[in-house]
XYZ file of C-alpha atoms in Angstrom:
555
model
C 52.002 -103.699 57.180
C 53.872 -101.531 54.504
C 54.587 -99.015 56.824
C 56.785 -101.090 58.969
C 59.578 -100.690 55.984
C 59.816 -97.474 58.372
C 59.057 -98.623 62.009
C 59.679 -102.383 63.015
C 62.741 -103.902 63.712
C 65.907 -102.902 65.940
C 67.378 -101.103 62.557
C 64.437 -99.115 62.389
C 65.184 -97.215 66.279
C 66.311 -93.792 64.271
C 63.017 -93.562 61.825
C 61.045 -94.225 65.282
C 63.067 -91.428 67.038
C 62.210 -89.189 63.914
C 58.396 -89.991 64.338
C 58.917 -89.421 68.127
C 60.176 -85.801 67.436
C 56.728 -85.151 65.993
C 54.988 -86.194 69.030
C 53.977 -89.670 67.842
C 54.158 -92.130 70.835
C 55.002 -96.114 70.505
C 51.143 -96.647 70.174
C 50.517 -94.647 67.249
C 53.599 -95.661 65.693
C 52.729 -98.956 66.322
C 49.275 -98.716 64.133
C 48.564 -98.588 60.670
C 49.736 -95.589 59.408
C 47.246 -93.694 57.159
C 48.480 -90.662 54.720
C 46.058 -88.330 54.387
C 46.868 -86.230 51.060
C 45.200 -82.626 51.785
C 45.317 -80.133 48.944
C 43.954 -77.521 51.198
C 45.114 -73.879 49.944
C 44.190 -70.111 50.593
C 43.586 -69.741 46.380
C 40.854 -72.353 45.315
C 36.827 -71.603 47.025
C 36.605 -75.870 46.802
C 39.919 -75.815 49.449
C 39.617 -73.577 51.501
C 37.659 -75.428 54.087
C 39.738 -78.857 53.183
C 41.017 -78.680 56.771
C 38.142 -79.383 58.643
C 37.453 -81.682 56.100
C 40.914 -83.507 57.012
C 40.216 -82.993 60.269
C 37.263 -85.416 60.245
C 38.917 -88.041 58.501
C 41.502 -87.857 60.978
C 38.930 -88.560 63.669
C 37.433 -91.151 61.690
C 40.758 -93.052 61.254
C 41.986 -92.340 65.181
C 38.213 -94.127 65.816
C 38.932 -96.884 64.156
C 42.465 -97.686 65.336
C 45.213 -95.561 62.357
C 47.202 -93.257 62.933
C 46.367 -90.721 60.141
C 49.721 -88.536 59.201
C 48.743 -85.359 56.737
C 50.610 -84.090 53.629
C 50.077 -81.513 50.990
C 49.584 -81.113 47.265
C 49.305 -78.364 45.032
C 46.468 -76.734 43.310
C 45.599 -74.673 40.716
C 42.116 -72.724 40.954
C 40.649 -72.880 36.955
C 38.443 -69.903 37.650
C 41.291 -67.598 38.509
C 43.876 -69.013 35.757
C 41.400 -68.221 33.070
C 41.975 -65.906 30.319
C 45.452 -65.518 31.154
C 49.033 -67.515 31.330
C 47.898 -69.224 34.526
C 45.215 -71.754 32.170
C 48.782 -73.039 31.061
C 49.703 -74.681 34.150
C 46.257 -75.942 34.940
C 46.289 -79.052 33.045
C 49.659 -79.376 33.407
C 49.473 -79.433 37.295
C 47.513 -82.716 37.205
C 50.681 -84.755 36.109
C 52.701 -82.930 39.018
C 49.846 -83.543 41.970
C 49.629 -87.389 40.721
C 53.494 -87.226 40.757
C 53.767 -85.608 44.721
C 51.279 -88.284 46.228
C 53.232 -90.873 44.307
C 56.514 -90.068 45.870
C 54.976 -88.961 49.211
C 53.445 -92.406 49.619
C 56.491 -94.076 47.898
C 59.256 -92.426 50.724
C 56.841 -93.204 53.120
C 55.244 -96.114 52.980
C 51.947 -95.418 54.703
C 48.936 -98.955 54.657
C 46.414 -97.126 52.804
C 45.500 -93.050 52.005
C 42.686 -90.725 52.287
C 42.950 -88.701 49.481
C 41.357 -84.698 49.737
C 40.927 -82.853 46.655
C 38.081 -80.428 45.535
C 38.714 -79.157 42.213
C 39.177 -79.530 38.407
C 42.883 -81.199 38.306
C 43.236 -82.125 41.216
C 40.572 -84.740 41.980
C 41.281 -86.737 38.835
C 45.708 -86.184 39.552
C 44.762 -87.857 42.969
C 42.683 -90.310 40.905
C 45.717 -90.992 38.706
C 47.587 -91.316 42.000
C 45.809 -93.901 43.673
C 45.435 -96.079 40.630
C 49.207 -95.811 40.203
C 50.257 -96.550 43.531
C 47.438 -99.588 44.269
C 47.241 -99.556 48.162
C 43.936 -99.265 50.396
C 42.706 -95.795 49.767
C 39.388 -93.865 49.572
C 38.912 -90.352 48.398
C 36.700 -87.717 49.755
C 36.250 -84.535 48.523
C 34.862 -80.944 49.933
C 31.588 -81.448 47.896
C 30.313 -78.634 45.524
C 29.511 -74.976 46.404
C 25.505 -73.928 46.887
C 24.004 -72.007 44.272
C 23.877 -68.344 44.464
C 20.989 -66.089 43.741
C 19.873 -63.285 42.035
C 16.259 -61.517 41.768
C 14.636 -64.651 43.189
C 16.696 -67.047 40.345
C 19.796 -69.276 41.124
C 23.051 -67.932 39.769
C 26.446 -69.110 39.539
C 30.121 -68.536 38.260
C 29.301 -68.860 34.259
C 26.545 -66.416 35.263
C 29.535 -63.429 35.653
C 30.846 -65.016 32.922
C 27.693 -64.854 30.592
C 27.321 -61.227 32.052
C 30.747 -59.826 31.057
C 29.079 -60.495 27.091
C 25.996 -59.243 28.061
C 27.683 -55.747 28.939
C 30.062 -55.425 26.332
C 26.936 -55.594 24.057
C 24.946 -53.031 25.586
C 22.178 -55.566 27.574
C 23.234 -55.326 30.608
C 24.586 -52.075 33.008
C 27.985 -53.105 34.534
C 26.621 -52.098 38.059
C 24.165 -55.129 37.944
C 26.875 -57.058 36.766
C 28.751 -56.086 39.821
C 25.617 -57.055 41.913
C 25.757 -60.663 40.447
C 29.419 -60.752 40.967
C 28.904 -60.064 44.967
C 26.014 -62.766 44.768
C 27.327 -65.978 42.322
C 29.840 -67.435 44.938
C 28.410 -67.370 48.504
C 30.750 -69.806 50.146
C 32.924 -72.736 50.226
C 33.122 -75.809 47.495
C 33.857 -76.694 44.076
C 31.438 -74.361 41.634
C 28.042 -74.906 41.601
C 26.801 -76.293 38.788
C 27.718 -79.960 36.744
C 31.255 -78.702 36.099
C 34.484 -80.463 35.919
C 35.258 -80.334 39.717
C 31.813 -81.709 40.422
C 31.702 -84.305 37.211
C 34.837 -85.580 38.465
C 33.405 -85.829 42.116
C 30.464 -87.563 41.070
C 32.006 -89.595 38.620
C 34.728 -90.868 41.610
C 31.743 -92.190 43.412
C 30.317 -93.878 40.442
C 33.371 -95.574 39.725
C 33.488 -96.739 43.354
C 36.498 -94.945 44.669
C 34.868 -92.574 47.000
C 31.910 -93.558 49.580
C 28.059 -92.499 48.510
C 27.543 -88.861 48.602
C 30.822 -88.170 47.610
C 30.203 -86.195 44.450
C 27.084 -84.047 45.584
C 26.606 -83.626 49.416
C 27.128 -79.710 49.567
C 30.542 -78.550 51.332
C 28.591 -76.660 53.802
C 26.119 -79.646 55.013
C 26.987 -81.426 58.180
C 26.610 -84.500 56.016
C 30.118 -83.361 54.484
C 31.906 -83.847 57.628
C 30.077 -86.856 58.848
C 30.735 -88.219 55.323
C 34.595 -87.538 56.008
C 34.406 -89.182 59.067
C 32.806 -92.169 57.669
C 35.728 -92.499 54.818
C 38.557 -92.351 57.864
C 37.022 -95.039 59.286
C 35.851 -97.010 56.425
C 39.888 -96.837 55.199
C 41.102 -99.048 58.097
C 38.166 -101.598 57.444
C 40.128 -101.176 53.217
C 43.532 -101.979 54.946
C 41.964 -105.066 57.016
C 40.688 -106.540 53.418
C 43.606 -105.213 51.731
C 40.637 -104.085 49.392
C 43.088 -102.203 46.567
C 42.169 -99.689 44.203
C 42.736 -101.584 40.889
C 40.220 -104.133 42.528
C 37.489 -101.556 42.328
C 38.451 -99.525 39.261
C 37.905 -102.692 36.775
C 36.722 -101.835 33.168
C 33.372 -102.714 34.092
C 33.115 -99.841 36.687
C 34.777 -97.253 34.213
C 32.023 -98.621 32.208
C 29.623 -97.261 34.921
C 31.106 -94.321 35.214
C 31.263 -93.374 31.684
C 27.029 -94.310 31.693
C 26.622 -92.044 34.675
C 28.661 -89.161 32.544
C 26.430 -89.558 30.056
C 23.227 -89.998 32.311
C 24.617 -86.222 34.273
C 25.786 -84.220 30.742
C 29.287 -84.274 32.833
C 31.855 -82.267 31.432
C 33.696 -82.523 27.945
C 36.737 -82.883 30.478
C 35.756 -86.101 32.059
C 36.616 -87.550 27.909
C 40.620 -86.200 28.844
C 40.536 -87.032 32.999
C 39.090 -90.341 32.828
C 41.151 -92.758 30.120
C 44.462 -90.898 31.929
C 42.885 -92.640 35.211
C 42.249 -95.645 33.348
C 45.630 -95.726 31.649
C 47.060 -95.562 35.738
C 44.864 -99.083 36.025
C 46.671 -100.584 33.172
C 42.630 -100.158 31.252
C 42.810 -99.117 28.022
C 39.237 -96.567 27.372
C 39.753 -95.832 23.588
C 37.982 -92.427 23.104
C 35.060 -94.616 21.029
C 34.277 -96.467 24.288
C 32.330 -92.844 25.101
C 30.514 -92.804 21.720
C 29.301 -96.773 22.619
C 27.839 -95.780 25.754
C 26.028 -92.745 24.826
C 24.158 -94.279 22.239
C 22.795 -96.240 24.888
C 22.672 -94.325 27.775
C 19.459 -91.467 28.405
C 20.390 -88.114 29.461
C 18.761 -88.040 32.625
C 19.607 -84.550 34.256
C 19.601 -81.095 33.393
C 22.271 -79.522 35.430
C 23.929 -76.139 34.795
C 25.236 -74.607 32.895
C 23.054 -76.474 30.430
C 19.826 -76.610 32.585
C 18.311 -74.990 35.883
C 19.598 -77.211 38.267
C 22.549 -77.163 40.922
C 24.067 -80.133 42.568
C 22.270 -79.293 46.259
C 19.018 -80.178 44.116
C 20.384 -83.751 42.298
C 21.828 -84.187 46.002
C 17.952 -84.052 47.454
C 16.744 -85.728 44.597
C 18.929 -88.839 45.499
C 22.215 -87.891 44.249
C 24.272 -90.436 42.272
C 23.131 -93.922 43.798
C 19.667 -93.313 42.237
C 20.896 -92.454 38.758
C 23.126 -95.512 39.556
C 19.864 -97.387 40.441
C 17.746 -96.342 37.676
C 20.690 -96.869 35.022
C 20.782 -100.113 36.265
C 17.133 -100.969 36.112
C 17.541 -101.590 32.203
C 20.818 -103.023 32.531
C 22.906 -100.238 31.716
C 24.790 -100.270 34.998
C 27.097 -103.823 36.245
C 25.891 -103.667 39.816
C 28.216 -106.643 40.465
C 31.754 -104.505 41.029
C 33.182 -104.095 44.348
C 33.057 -100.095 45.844
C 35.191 -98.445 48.316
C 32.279 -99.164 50.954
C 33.888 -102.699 51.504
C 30.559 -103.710 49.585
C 29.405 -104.719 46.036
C 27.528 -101.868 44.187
C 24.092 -104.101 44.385
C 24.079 -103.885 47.890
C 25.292 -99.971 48.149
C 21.946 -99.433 45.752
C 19.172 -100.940 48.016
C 16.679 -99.082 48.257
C 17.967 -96.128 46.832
C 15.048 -94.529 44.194
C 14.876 -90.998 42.443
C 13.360 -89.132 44.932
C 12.704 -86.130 42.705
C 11.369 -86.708 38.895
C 11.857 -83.199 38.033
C 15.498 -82.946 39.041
C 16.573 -86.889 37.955
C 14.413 -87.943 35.298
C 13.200 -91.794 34.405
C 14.909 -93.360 32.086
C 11.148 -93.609 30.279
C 11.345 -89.893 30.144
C 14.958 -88.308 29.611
C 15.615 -85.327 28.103
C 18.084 -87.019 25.667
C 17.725 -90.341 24.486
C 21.362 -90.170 23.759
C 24.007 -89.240 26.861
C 25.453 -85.787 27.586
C 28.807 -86.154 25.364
C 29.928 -87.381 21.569
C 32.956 -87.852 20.195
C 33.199 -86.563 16.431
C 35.420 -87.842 14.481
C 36.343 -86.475 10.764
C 39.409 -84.491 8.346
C 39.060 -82.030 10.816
C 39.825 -84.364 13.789
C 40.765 -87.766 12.237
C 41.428 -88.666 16.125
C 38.637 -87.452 17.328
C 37.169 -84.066 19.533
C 34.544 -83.644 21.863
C 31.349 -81.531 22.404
C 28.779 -81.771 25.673
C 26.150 -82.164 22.626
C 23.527 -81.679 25.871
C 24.103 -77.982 25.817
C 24.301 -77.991 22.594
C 20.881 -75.815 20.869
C 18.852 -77.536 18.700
C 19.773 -75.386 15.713
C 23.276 -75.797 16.331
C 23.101 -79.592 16.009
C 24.083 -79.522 12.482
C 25.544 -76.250 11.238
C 28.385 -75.416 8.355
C 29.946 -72.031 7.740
C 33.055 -69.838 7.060
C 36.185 -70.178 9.275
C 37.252 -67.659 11.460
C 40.700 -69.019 12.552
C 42.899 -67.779 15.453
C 46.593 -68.810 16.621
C 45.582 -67.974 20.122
C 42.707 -67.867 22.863
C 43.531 -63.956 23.112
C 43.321 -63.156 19.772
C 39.978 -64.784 19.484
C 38.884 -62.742 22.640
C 39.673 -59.813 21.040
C 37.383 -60.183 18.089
C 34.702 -61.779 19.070
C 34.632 -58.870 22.272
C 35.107 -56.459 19.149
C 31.628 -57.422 17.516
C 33.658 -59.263 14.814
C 32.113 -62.329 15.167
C 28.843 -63.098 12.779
C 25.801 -65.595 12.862
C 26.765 -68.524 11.360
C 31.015 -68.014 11.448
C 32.609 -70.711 13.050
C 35.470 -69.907 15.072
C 38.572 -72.028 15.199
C 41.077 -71.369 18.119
C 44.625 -73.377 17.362
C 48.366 -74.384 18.957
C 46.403 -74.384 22.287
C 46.196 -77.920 22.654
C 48.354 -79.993 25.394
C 52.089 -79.213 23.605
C 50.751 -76.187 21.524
C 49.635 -73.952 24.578
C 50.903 -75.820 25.947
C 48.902 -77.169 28.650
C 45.408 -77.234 26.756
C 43.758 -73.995 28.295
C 40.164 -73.478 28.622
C 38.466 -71.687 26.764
C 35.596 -70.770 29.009
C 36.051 -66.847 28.405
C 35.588 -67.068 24.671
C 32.414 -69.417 24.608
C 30.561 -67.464 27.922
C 31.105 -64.212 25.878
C 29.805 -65.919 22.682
C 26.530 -66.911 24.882
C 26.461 -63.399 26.973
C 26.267 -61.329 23.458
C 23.543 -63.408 21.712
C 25.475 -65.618 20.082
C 25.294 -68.813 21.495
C 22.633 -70.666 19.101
C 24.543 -68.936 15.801
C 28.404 -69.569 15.732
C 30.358 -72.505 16.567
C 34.205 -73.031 18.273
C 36.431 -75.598 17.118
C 39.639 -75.461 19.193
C 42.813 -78.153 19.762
C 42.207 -76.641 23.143
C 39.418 -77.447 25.785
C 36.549 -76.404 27.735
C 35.250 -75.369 30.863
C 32.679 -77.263 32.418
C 30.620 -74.562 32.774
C 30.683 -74.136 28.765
C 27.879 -74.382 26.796
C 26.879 -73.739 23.142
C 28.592 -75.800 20.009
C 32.182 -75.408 21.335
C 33.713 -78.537 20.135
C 37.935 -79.457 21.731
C 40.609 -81.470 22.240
C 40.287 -81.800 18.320
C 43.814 -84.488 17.620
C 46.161 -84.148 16.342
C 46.553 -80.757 17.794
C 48.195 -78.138 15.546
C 50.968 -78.327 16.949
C 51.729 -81.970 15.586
C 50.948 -81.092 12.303
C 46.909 -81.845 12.477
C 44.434 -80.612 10.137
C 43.585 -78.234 12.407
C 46.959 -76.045 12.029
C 45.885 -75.796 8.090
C 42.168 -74.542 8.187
C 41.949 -70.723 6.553
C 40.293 -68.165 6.922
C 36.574 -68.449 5.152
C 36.910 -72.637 4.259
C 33.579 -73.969 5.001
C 33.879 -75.986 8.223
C 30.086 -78.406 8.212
C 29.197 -79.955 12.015
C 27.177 -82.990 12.045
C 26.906 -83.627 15.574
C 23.720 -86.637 15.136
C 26.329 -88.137 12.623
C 29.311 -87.643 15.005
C 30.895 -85.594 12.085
C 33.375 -82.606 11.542
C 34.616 -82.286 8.506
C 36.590 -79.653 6.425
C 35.196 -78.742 3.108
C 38.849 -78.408 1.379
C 40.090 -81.254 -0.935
C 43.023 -83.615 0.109
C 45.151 -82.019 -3.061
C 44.551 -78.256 -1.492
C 45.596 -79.741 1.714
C 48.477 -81.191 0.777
C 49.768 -78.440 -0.880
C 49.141 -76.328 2.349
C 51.229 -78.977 4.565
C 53.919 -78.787 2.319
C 57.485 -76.974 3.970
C 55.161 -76.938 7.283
C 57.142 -76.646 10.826
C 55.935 -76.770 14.287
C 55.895 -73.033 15.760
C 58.396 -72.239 18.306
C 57.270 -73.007 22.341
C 55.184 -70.444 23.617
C 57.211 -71.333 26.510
C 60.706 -71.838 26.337
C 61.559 -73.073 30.104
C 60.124 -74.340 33.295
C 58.000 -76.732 34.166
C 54.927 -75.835 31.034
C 58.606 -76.258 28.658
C 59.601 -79.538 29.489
C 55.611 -80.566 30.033
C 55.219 -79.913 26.761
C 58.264 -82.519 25.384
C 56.556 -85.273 27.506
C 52.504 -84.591 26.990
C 50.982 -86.563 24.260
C 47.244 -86.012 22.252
C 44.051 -84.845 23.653
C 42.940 -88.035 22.327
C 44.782 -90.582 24.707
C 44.013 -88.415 27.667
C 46.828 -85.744 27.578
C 48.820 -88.345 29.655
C 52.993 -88.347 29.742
C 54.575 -90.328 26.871
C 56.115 -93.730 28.651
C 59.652 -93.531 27.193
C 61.619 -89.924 26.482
């Protein structure tokens, strides 16, 4: 066993004394020892039940013969950081959570983990985590938050979003607003809706690194804790079989995952969270990998904040396994990798069907023929950027206008909350990409107030930055090179036509190479936003939007 580095031997008699000073008796020390990695907190709705949670798998584990030992991470709550300095951290953060379970699991080295995360950066940080570190491990999450509801219709977070615009322009009184606020969150779990937190939850268990229900069993169901349970003692059956991560996480079950993204209408941040996973397996997803897939992959669900559906109802209607087993149906899905059940994916899918047509659709009858997310690729964004082209509206598909072109996420709020902002302008947010911002905030408040004033199906955002999951509208990110590196991006005007070809995959600035040349010429990066701490010196190591926003591998 690893952990007897720590435990066996006569040398070992002081570690053993330390572990007796805890309470641990020669039996327990004696057994596997399983780190469970916790990122309970009193700040994040998706934590703050992440005790019992632990608790569970800690009963699951003592069941089947470990001795499960708890640590911490950190956590940063996206909702709450929005708008303000605090989105600058949140990205950031993921690098630092993968970094603490590293060296927690590295100074102590435990036979396997149960990882516990339940929110945007955390999940795929412990993700990044396991890949890197390659021993047994599982992860189990909180599960998502139930809908709320409002005048007999379900509601959610965006909805308080959506409904600060719809006050500021006069279509909504702020005491109803108030009354949706009270109503939008009623309990535990990561946000309702197909978000980051739960795209990344879903898209664990599709990739095989969490146990079936995993991404959409609601954090209040009994099913949550029995489902804990079940991963504490499925992790000592991982240790027996020294079944490893990088066993399960092959390119083929990316593959899957990236088919099931496409299949949900996932998040535009799955495109940054899941090559950084990859590049922790030593896979290599270039960003075109997502393009290949979509073309081939039906958009089977219409989850919010593009559709009417929450994850309690793709949870009834079969959760993941059936979109798993319907993918796979016409071949889209290799049923033939291993999962974190101890069991190929074949046999995890047996008998599992769509048990609800209306929620998960056939793939005879999707609403897309083409997945939830493209990559578009053009002068604007020779690297690439990303839009969730499901939430996209029709109209908005293809769309060219005049530039309205901000340095900053608050100077954009500022106008567009002004009544600045026309039908048809596109507006361009830039140096908020990963070293820009730095950290690559969100820009969730700019697009919901877009939406909440009327907006949504007339004027486009381009931003270096990124999106919430709960975005929706033509808000296309992570546009690389950022600004900040010099990318076209940093040299768009105000009024140049900006055309969007999102059928083509196309974004493309209607200024000549000679104009832009001249523009580029003399140019210098902008002095740091931040000039020390941790967002300073995240900023020297981060690299493009396009590769994942991972660390650079050499100073």
């Amino acid at each position: 066993m690893r952990s007897d580095a720590m435990k066996k031997g006569l040398e070992k008699s002081p570690h053993r004394a330390l572990f007796k000073a805890m309470g641990y008796t020669d039996e327990e020390i004696r057994r596997p020892l399983i780190g469970i990695a916790n990122s309970y907190n009193e700040i994040i709705p998706g934590h703050i039940h992440l005790n019992q949670i632990a608790a569970a798998v800690k009963a699951g584990v003592r069941m089947a013969g470990g001795t499960p030992i708890e640590f911490s991470t950190i956590g940063v709550c996206d909702g709450l950081a929005m708008n303000h300095e605090g989105m600058k951290y949140s990205l950031a953060s993921r690098e630092l959570i993968a970094d603490s379970v590293e060296v927690m699991a590295r100074a102590h080295p435990f036979d396997a983990l149960v990882l516990i995360p339940n929110c945007d950066k955390i999940i795929p940080g412990m993700l990044m985590a396991m890949l890197r570190l390659n021993i047994p491990a599982i992860m189990v999450s909180g599960g998502p938050m139930l809908a709320g509801s409002f005048r007999g219709k379900e509601i959610n977070l965006i909805t308080v979003f959506e409904g600060v615009g719809k006050v500021r322009a006069g279509k909504m009184p702020a005491k109803m607003l108030q009354v949706i606020e009270d109503a939008a969150c009623p309990g535990c779990g990561s946000c309702a809706g197909m978000f980051t937190a739960n795209s990344m939850n879903c898209l664990t268990e599709a990739l095989g690194l969490g146990l079936p229900g995993n991404g959409t069993i609601p954090a209040v169901s009994a099913a949550r804790q029995r489902l804990a349970k079940a991963a504490g003692i499925k992790i000592m059956e991982l240790v027996k079989k020294n079944l490893q991560p990088r066993d399960i996480a092959t390119l083929s079950a990316f593959k899957n995952a990236i088919a099931v993204d496409m299949a949900l209408g996932c998040s535009t941040n799955t495109v940054l969270h899941v090559p950084a996973i990859a590049h922790e397996a030593k896979i290599s997803l270039p960003l075109s990998l997502f393009n290949e897939v979509s073309l081939k992959t039906p958009h089977l669900c219409s989850l919010s904040p593009a559709g009417p559906h929450h994850l309690q109802d793709l949870d009834a209607a079969g959760g993941i396994p059936a979109i798993l087993s319907e993918l796979a149906g016409v071949g889209l899905i290799d049923t033939t990798v291993m999962t974190a059940s101890g069991k190929k994916l074949a046999d995890n899918l047996k008998g599992k069907r769509i048990l609800d047509k209306a929620v998960i659709r056939t793939v005879n009858d999707p609403y897309h023929a083409e997945g939830g997310i493209a990559i578009l690729y053009g002068n604007l964004a020779p690297d690439g950027a990303v839009v969730k082209q499901s939430a996209v509206a029709p109209e908005m598909l293809r769309h060219e206008g005049p530039a309205r072109v901000f340095d900053s996420e608050e100077q954009a709020v500022s106008t567009i909350l002004g009544g600045k902002i026309k039908k048809g302008d596109i507006v361009v947010i830039r140096y908020e990409g990963p070293k820009g911002g730095p950290g690559m905030r969100e820009m969730l408040t700019p697009t919901s107030v877009i939406v909440g004033m009327g907006l949504g199906k007339d004027v486009a955002l381009i931003t270096d930055g990124r999106f919430s999951g709960g975005t929706q509208g033509a808000a296309i990110g992570h546009v690389s090179p950022e600004a900040a590196e010099g990318g076209t991006i940093a040299f768009v005007q105000e009024g140049d036509r900006i055309r969007i070809d999102i059928p083509e995959k196309t974004i493309t600035l209607k200024v000549n190479e000679k104009e832009l040349a001249r523009r580029k010429k003399g140019w210098r990066p902008p002095e740091p936003k931040i000039k020390e701490g941790y967002a300073y010196r995240y900023a020297q190591w981060v690299t493009s939007g396009s590769t994942g926003a991972v660390f650079k591998e050499k100073p």
